[in-house]
Tab-separated table of C-alpha atoms in Angstrom:
chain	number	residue	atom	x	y	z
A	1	UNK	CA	-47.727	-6.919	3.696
A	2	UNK	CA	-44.486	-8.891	3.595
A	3	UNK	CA	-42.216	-8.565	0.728
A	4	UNK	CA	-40.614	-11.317	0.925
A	5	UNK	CA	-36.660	-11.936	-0.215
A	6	UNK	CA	-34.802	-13.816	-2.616
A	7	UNK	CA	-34.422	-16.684	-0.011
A	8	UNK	CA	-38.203	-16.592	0.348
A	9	UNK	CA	-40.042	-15.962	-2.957
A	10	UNK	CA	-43.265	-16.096	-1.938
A	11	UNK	CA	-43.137	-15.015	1.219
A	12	UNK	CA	-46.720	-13.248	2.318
A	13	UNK	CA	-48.391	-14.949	-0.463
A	14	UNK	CA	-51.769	-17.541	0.438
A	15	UNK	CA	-54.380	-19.479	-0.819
A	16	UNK	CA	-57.189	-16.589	-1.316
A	17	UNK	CA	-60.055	-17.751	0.840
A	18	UNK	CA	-61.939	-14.440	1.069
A	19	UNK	CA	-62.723	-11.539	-0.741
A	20	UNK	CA	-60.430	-9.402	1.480
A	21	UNK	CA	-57.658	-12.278	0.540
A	22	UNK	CA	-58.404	-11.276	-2.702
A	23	UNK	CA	-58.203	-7.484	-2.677
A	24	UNK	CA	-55.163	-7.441	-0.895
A	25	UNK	CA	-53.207	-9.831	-3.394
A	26	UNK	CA	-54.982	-7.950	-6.140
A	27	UNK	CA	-52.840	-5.005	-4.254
A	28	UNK	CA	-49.798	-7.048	-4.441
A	29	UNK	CA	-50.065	-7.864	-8.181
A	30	UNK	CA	-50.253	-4.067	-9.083
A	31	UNK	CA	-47.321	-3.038	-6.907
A	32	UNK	CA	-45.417	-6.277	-8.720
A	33	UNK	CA	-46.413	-4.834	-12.267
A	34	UNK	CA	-45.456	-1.342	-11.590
A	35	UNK	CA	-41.793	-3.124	-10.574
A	36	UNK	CA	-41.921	-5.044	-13.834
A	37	UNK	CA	-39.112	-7.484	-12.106
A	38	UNK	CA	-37.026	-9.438	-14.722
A	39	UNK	CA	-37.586	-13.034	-15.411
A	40	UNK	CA	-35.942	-15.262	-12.750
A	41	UNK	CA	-36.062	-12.519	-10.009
A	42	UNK	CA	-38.078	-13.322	-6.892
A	43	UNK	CA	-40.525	-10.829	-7.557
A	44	UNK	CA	-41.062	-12.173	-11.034
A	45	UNK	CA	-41.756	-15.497	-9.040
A	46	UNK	CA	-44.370	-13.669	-6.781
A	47	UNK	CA	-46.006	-12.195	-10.368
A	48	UNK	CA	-46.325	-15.320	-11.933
A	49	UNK	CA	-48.093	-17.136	-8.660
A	50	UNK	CA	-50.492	-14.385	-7.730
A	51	UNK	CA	-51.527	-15.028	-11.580
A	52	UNK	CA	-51.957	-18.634	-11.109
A	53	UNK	CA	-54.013	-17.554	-7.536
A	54	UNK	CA	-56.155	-15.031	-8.409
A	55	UNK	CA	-57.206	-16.901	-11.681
A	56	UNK	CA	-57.794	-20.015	-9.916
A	57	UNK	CA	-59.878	-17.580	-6.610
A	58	UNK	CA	-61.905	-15.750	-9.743
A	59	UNK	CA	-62.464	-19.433	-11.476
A	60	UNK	CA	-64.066	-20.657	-8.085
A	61	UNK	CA	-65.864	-17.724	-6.544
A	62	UNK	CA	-66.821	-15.010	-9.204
A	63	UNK	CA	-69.633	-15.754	-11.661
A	64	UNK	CA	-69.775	-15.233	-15.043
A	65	UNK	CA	-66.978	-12.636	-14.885
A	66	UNK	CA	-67.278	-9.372	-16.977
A	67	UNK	CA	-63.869	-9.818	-19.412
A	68	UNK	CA	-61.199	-7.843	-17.739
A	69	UNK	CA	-59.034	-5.555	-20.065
A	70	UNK	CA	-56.094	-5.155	-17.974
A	71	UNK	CA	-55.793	-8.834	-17.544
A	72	UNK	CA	-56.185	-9.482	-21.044
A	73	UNK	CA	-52.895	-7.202	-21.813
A	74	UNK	CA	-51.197	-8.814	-18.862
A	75	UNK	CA	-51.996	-12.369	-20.404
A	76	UNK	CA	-50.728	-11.263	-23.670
A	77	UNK	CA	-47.850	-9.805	-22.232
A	78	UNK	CA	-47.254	-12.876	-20.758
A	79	UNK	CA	-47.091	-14.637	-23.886
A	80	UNK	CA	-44.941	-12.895	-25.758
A	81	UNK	CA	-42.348	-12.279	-22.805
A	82	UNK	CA	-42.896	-8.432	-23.186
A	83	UNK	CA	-42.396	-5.528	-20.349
A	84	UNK	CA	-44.697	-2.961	-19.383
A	85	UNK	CA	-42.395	-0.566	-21.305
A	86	UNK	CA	-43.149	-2.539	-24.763
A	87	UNK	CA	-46.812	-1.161	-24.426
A	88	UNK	CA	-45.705	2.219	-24.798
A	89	UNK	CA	-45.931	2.624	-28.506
A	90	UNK	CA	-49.758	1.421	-28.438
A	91	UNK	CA	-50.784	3.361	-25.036
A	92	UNK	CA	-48.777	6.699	-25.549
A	93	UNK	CA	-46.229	7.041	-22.950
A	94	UNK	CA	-44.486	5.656	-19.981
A	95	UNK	CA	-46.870	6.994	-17.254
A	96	UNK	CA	-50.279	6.174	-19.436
A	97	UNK	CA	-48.905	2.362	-19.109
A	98	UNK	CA	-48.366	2.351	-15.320
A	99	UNK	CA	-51.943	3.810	-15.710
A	100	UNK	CA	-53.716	1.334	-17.573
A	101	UNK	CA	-52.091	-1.173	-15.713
A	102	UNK	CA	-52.735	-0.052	-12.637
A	103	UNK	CA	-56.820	0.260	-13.466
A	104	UNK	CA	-56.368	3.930	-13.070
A	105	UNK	CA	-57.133	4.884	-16.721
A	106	UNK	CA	-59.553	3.214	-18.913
A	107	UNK	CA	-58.653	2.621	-22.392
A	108	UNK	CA	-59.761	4.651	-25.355
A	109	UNK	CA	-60.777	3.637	-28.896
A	110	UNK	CA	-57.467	4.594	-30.523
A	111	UNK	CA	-55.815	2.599	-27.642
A	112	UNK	CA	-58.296	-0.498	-28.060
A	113	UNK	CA	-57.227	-0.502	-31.987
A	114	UNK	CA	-53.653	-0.275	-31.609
A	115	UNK	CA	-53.064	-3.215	-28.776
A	116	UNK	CA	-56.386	-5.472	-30.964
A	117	UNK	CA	-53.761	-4.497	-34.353
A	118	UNK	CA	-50.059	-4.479	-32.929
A	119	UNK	CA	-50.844	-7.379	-30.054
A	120	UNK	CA	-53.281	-9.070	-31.771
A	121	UNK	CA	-55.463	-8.769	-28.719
A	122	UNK	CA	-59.058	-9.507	-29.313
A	123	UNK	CA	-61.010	-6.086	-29.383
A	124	UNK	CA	-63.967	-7.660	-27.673
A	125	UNK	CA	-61.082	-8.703	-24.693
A	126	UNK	CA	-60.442	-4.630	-24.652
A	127	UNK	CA	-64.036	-3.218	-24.390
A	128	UNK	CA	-65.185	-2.442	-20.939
A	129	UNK	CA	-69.225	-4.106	-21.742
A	130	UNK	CA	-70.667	-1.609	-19.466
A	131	UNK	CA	-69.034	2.216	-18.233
A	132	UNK	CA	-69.645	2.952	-14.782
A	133	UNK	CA	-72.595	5.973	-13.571
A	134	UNK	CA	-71.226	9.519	-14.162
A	135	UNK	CA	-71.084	10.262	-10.681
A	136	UNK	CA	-69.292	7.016	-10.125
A	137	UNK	CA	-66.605	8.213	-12.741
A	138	UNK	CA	-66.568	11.492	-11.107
A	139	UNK	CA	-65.695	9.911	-7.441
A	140	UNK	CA	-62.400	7.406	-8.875
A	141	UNK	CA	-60.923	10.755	-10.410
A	142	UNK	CA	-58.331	12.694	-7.335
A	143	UNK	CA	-59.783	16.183	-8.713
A	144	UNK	CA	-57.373	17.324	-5.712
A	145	UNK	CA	-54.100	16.692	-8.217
A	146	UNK	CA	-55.040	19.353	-10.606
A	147	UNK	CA	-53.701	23.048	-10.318
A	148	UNK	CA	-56.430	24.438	-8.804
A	149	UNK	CA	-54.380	27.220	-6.734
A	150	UNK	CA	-52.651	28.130	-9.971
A	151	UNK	CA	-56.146	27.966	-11.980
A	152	UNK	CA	-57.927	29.975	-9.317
A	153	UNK	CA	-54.637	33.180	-9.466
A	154	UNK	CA	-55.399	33.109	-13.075
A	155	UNK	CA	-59.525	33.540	-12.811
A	156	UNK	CA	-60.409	30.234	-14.302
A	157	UNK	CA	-62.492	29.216	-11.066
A	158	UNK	CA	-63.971	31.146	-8.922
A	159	UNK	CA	-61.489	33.200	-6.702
A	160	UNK	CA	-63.863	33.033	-4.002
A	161	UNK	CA	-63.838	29.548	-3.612
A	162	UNK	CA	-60.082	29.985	-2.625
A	163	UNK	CA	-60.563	30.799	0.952
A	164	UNK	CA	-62.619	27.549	1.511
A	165	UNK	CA	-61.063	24.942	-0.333
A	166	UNK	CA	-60.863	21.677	0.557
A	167	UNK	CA	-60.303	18.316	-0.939
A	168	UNK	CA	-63.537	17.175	-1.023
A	169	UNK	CA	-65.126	20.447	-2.136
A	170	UNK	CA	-62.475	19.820	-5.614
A	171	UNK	CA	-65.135	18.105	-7.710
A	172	UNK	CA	-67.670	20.514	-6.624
A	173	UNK	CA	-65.104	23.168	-8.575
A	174	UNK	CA	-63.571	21.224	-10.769
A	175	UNK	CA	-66.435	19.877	-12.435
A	176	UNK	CA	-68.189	22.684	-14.027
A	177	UNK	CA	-65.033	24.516	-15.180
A	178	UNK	CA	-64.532	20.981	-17.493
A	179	UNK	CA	-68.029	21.009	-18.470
A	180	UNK	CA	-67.726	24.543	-19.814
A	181	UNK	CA	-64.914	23.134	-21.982
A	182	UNK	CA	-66.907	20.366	-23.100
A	183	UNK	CA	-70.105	18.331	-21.734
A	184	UNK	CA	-68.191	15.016	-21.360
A	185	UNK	CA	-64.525	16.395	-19.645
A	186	UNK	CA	-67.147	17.286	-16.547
A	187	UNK	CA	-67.188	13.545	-15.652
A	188	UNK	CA	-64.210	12.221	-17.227
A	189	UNK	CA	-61.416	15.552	-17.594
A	190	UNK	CA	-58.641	13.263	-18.281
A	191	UNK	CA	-60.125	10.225	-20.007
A	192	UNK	CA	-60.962	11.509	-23.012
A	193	UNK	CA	-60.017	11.562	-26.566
A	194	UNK	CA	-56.660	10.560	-27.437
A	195	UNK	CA	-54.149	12.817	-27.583
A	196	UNK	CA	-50.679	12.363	-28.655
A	197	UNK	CA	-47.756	14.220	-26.837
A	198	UNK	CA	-44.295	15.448	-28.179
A	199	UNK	CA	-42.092	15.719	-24.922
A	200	UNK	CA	-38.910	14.587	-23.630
A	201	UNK	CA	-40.543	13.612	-19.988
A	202	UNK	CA	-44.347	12.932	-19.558
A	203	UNK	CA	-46.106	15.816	-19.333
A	204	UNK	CA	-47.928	16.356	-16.233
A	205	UNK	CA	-51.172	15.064	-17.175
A	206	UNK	CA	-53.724	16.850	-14.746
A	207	UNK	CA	-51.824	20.349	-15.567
A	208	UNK	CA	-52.592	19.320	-19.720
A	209	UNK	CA	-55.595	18.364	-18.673
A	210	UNK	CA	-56.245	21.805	-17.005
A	211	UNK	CA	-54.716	23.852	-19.698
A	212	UNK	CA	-56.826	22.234	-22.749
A	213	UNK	CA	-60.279	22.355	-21.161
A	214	UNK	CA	-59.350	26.100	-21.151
A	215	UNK	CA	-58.175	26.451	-24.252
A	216	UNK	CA	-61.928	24.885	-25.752
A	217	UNK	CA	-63.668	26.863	-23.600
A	218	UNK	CA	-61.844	30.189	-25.256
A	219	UNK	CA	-62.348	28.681	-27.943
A	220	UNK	CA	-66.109	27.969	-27.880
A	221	UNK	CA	-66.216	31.680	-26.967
A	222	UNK	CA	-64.915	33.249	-29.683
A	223	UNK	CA	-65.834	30.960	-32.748
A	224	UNK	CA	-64.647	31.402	-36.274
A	225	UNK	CA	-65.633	33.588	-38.535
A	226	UNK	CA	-66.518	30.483	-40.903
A	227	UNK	CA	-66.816	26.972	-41.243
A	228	UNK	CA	-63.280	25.154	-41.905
A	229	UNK	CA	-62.132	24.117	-45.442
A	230	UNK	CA	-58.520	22.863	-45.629
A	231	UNK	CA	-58.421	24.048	-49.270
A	232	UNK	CA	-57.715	27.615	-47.704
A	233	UNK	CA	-54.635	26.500	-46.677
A	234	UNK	CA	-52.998	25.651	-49.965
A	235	UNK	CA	-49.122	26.421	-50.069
A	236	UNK	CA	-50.262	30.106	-51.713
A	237	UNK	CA	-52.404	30.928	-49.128
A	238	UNK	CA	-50.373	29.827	-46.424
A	239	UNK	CA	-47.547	32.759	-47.931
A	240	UNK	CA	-50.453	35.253	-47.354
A	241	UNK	CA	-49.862	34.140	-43.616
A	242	UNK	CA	-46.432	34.096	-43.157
A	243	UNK	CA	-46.199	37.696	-44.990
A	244	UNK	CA	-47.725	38.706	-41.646
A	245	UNK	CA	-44.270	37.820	-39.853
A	246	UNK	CA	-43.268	41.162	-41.626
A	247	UNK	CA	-45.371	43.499	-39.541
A	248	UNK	CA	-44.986	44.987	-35.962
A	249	UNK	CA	-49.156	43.642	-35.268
A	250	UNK	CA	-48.246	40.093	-36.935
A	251	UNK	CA	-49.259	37.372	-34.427
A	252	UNK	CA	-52.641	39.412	-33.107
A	253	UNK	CA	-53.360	39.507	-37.331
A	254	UNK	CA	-52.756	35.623	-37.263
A	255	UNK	CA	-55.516	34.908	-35.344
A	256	UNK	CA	-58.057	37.507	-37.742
A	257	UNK	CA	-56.393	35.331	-40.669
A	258	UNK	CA	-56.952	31.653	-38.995
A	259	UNK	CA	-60.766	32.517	-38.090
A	260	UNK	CA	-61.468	33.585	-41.590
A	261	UNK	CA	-60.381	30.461	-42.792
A	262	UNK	CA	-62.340	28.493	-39.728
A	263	UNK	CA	-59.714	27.694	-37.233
A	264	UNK	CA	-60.095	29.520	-33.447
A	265	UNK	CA	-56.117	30.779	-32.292
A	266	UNK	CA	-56.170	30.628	-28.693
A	267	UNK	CA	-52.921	31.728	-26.329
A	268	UNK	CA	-52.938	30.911	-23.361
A	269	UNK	CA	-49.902	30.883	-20.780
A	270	UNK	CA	-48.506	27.213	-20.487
A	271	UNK	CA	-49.181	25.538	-16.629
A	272	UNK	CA	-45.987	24.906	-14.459
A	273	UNK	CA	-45.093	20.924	-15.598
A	274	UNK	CA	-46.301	21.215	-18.814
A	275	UNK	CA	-42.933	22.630	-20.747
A	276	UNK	CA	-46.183	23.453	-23.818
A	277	UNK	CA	-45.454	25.146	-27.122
A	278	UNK	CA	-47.912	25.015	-28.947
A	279	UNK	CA	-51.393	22.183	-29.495
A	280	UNK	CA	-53.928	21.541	-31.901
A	281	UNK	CA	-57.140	19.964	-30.846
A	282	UNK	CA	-60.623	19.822	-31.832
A	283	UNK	CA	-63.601	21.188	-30.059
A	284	UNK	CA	-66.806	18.729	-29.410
A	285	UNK	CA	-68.236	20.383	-32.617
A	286	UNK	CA	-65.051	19.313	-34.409
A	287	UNK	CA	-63.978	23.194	-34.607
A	288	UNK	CA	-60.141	23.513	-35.228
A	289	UNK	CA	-58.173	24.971	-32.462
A	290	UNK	CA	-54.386	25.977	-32.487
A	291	UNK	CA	-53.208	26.743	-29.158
A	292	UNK	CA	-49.963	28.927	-28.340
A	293	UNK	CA	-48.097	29.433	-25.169
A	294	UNK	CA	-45.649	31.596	-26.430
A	295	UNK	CA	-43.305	29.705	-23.716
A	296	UNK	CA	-40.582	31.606	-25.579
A	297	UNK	CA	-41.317	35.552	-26.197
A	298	UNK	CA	-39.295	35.454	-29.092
A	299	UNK	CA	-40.710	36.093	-32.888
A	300	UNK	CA	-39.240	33.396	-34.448
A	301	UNK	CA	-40.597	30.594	-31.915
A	302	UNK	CA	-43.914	31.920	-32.038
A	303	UNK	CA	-44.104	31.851	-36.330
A	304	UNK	CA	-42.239	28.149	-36.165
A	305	UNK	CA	-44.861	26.833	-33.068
A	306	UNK	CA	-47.574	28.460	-35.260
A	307	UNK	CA	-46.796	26.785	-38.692
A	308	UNK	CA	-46.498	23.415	-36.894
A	309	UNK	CA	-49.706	23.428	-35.546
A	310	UNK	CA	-51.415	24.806	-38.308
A	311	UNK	CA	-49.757	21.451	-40.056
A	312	UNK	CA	-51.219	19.534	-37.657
A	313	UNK	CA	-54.564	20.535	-38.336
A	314	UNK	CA	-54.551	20.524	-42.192
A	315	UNK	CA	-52.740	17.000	-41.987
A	316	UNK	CA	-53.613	15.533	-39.203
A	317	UNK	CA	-57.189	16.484	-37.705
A	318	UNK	CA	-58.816	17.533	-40.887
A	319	UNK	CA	-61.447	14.430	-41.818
A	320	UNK	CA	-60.267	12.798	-38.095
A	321	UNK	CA	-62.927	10.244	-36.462
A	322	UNK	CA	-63.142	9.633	-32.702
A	323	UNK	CA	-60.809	6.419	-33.304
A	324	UNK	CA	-58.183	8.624	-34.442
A	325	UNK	CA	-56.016	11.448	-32.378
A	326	UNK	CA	-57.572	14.362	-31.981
A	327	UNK	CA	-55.264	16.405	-29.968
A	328	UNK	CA	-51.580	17.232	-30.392
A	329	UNK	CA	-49.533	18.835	-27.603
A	330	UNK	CA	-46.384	19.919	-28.691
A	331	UNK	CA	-42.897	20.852	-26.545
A	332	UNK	CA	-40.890	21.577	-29.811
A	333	UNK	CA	-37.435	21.600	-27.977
A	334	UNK	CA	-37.794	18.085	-28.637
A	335	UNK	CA	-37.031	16.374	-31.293
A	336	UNK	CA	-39.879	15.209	-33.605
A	337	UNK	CA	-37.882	12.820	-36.188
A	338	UNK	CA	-39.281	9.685	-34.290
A	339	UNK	CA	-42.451	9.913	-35.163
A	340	UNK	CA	-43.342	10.536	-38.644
A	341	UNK	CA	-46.413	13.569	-37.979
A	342	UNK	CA	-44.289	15.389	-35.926
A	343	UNK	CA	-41.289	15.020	-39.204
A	344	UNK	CA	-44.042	16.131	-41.452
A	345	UNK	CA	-45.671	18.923	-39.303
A	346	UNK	CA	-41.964	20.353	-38.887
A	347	UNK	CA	-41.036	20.207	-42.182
A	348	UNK	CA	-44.700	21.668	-43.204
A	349	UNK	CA	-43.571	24.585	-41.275
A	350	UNK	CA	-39.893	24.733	-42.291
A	351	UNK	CA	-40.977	24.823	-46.211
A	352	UNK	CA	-43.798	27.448	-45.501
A	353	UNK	CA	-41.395	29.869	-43.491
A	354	UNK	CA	-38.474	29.754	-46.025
A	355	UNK	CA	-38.615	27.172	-48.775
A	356	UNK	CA	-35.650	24.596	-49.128
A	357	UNK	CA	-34.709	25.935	-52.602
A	358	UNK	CA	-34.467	29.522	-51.197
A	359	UNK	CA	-32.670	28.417	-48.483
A	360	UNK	CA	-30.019	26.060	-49.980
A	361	UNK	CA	-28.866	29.170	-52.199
A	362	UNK	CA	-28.528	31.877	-49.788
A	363	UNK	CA	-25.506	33.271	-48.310
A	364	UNK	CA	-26.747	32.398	-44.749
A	365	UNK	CA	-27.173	28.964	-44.946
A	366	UNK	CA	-22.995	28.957	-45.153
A	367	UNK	CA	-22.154	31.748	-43.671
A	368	UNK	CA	-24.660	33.252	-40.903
A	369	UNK	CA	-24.604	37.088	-40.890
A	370	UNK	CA	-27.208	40.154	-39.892
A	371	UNK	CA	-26.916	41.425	-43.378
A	372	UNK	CA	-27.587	37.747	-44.769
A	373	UNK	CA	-30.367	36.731	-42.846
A	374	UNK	CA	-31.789	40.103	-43.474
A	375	UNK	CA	-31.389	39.459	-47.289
A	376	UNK	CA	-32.611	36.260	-47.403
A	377	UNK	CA	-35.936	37.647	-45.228
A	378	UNK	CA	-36.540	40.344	-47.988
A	379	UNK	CA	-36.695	37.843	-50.572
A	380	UNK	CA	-38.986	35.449	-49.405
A	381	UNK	CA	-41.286	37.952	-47.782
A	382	UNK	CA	-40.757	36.994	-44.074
A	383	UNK	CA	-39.480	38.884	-40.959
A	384	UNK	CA	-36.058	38.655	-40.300
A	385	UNK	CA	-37.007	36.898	-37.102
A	386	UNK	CA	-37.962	33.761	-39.012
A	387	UNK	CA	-34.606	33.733	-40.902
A	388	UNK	CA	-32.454	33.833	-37.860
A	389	UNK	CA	-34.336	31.513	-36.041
A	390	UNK	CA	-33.954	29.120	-39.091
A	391	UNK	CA	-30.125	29.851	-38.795
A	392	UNK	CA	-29.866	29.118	-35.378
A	393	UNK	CA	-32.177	25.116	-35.831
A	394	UNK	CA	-29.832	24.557	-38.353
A	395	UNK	CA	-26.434	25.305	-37.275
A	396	UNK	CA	-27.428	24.323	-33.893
A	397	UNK	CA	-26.211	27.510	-32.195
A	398	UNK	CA	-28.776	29.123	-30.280
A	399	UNK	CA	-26.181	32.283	-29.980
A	400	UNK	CA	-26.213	33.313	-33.467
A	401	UNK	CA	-28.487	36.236	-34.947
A	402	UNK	CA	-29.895	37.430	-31.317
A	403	UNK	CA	-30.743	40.610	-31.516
A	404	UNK	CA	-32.942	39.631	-34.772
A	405	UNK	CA	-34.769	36.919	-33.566
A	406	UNK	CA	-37.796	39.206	-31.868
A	407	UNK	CA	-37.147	38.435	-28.072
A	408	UNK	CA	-39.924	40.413	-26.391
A	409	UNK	CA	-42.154	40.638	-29.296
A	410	UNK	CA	-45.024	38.797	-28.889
A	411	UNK	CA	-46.456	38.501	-25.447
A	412	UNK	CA	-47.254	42.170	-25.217
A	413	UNK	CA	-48.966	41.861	-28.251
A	414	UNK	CA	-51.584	39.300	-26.248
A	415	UNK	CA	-52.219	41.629	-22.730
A	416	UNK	CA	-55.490	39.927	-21.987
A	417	UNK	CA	-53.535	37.028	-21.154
A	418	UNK	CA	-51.612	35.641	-18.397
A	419	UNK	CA	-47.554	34.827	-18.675
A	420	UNK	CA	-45.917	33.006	-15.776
């Protein structure tokens, strides 16, 4: 297709006569929104008369037309002069717009709500009236993107599938391994409930995809040893926890503690593009899960990435419906002050590993030292680990307390599983 120049504006754009005319300037329009060319450009011309076209072709020759989503955002867009980046606090993400733009990810509930409450889009503009067939779902999904070699070296697929693998043999794999996870992910892995990400860049989202439907399948494997109550995790309770920092079998004793309270620990190795802590999701039974990479083998990461999640849970999933987020994935290098969970779920675990009143009158807080740290981890109960690791947020100094901090501690405490 031509592209046209300033000069020319609308250069390679027709009267749409046919359907083909139509597909291919329906082509057009998405390459034009995933520019998302500034008013008075020549590809912001182009936009704005491939609107007037294809309305006026769909006016003439479609009937009764099913109410579009995608061009109900667009027209709103349109209205209130806003860029495809503006969507991003109501979709989740830079790459999740170019999605739903695109027609390559269908919206979810929480996603309907937010653009119906913050755009004042009507919701009945935003509901797809009819979802496609299963297997239709199944065929508009490139299975080949996910990690299947790296899935098949760690013995989530079959290894013998490895020598015959092919494209269009990915569903054939793919598809069972997500239904293990849950019934639904086998026709629609990465179109399901919403999640909500903490990263600096967007996580790859076939790799997340990948590395959750895991994590619920180890998790529907080794259920709790009771039904959840958030009561059991009352600020005195939660000590009894983090008095577990002090011993050499800690993190394994975690998990024994979390299932007799009704939440499944799972670790499980973080996928290459993922840059994963920690997550908290929800199985289709509305189980608790808290997921840990253990990214960093270090003791004080794992106790921090622990808390957090845990917070996450109590807070956030406990009493959740299917409008609401169910799954939190969490790369704590990054800052979580922008959004307010992420501020409470880090203070929740800040205040549960060494409470503010503690810390404001120790030695350490002013002047970081071995003998202080160690001091201050005597009496609150915690490992030493946790203190340094505190010192080291807080002063911003990622040099200070090393050789306390538990570097090598954890993974070999978790052999059954796989580190990259």
């Amino acid at each position: 297709m031509v592209h046209g120049n300033p000069e020319h504006p609308r250069a390679g754009i027709r009267v749409i006569r046919s359907r083909a005319d139509y597909d291919e300037m329906r082509r057009e329009l998405d390459r034009l929104l995933d520019l998302d060319p500034p008013r008075g450009s020549a590809d912001r011309d182009r936009l704005d008369v491939l609107l007037v076209l294809l309305a006026d072709y769909e006016g003439r020759e479609v009937a009764a037309p099913e109410v579009d989503a995608v061009d109900a955002i667009i027209f709103r867009m349109d209205q209130l002069g806003l860029k495809p980046r503006d969507l991003e606090p109501y979709l989740g993400g830079r790459s999740r717009v170019s999605e739903v733009l695109g027609r390559k990810r269908s919206l979810s509930i929480a996603m309907i709500r937010a653009l119906h409450e913050g755009l004042g889009i009507p919701a009945e503009a935003l509901i797809n009236p009819a979802s496609p067939p299963e297997d239709d779902q199944q065929a508009v999904i490139p299975w080949e993107r996910f990690p299947i070699r790296e899935m098949i070296a760690r013995g989530w697929l079959d290894a013998q599938r490895a020598g015959e693998w092919t494209r269009e043999r990915a569903r054939e794999a793919l598809a069972p391994f997500f239904a293990q996870a849950s019934a639904g992910l086998a026709s629609a892995p990465l179109y399901r409930r919403s999640a909500h990400v903490r990263a600096a860049k967007g996580m790859d989202d076939f790799a997340l995809a990948a590395w959750s439907a895991r994590v619920l399948t180890v998790a529907k494997e080794h259920p709790p040893a009771r039904r959840f109550d958030p009561r059991a995790f009352d600020p005195e309770q939660i000590r009894g926890l983090v008095q577990l920092s002090r011993l050499d079998e800690g993190p394994r004793l975690a998990r024994e503690w979390l299932s007799d309270r009704g939440v499944v620990m799972v670790v499980e190795g973080h996928l290459p593009r993922t840059r994963l802590d920690g997550a908290a999701l929800l199985t289709e039974k509305g189980t608790p899960v808290v997921a840990l990479t253990i990214r960093y083998d270090r003791l004080d990461n794992f106790w921090f990435t622990l808390l957090h999640e845990c917070a996450h849970v109590v807070r956030h999933l406990a009493g959740s419906s299917a409008a609401e987020t169910q799954e939190y994935f969490d790369d704590l290098d990054v800052e979580g002050a922008t959004d307010p969970r992420e501020s409470e779920a880090d203070a929740f675990a800040r205040e549960s590993l060494v409470p503010s009143a503690q810390w404001q009158a120790s030695a350490v807080a002013f002047a970081p030292s071995a003998d202080a740290a160690v001091a201050l981890a005597d009496e609150v109960g915690v490992s030493p680990a946790v203190v340094a690791g505190r010192v080291r947020h807080e002063k911003r100094n990622f040099r200070l307390l090393g050789p306390l901090v538990g570097a090598g501690k954890v993974r070999r405490l978790f052999p059954e599983v796989r580190f990259d």
